[in-house]
Amino acid sequence: MKQYTVKQLAKLAGVSVRTLHLYDQIGLLKPAVRTEARYRVYGEAELLRLQQILFYKELDFSLKAIEDILNDPHFDLIQALESHKLALRSRQERIQTLMATIDTTIHKLKTKQMLSHEELYEGLPKEMGTTYRNEAITKYGAETIETSEQHLRSLGKAGFQQLKAEMEDIAIKLIAMMQEDPHSAIVQQQIARHYHNIRGFWGTAQSPDLQAEAYAGLGDLYVADERFTMVEGKANPEYVQFLQKSMRYFAETQLK
């Protein structure tokens, strides 16, 4: 089995020797062997663990969160790699969408145009956006939907795009966590972000009503409507079921 010194591993992985020393000190990545001269030597298992660390860092996980995930006795490397692949593809699509949105926003700001219904439902075909809006009005009432839309318009284009970007970032992180227990602290931390972001979309962030039933019901809607199971243009019921369980647990434990 090939072995690497700390300098060789640092060069191979594109990190600094100081970073590897830090990972060793905090217990995140220990060398396979420490020689009598106190040199660190790494093997294949450490290379794979470092790969996971770097993948999770790319998705903006903290070192403590990464350690918790990798030390979970139920951690599955192959499943983690599949989740990373899906999450990175989602991030790639997100960046492409954001770049296009930036161009559109610059144009709109120069021409001082207001957010339209189409922009509020951006990412959906025009007909589908109209369908969603009409269905929402039927389900929740015109006043509720119009209040939400007025709130989103009040944020301005930059604020609205920031809200959407935050939601996309949350989705990327949750996709990477699908192997975790929906009730776990690390998942619930992202669900808390999701909840507050949803309240931002609803325009109810300042309301004393915590909307526990509405939030749990939104998770049920995700599962019931196959249009909400689309990830990368394909149905992903496993992710939506994971999200539903996580949301319901949050509503039952944090909002009552």
Coordinates of C-alpha atoms in Angstrom, one line a residue, residues 163 167 191-201 205 215 250 255:
L163 CA -33.6 34.7 -0.3
M167 CA -32.9 28.3 -0.1
I191 CA -34.2 22.7 8.8
A192 CA -34.2 25.7 11.1
R193 CA -32.6 27.7 8.3
H194 CA -35.2 26.3 5.9
Y195 CA -38.1 27.2 8.3
H196 CA -36.9 30.8 8.7
N197 CA -36.4 31.1 4.9
I198 CA -39.9 29.8 4.2
R199 CA -41.2 32.4 6.6
G200 CA -39.3 34.9 4.6
F201 CA -41.1 33.8 1.4
A205 CA -41.1 36.3 9.7
Y215 CA -44.9 24.3 8.0
F250 CA -38.9 20.4 13.6
L255 CA -42.7 25.3 17.1

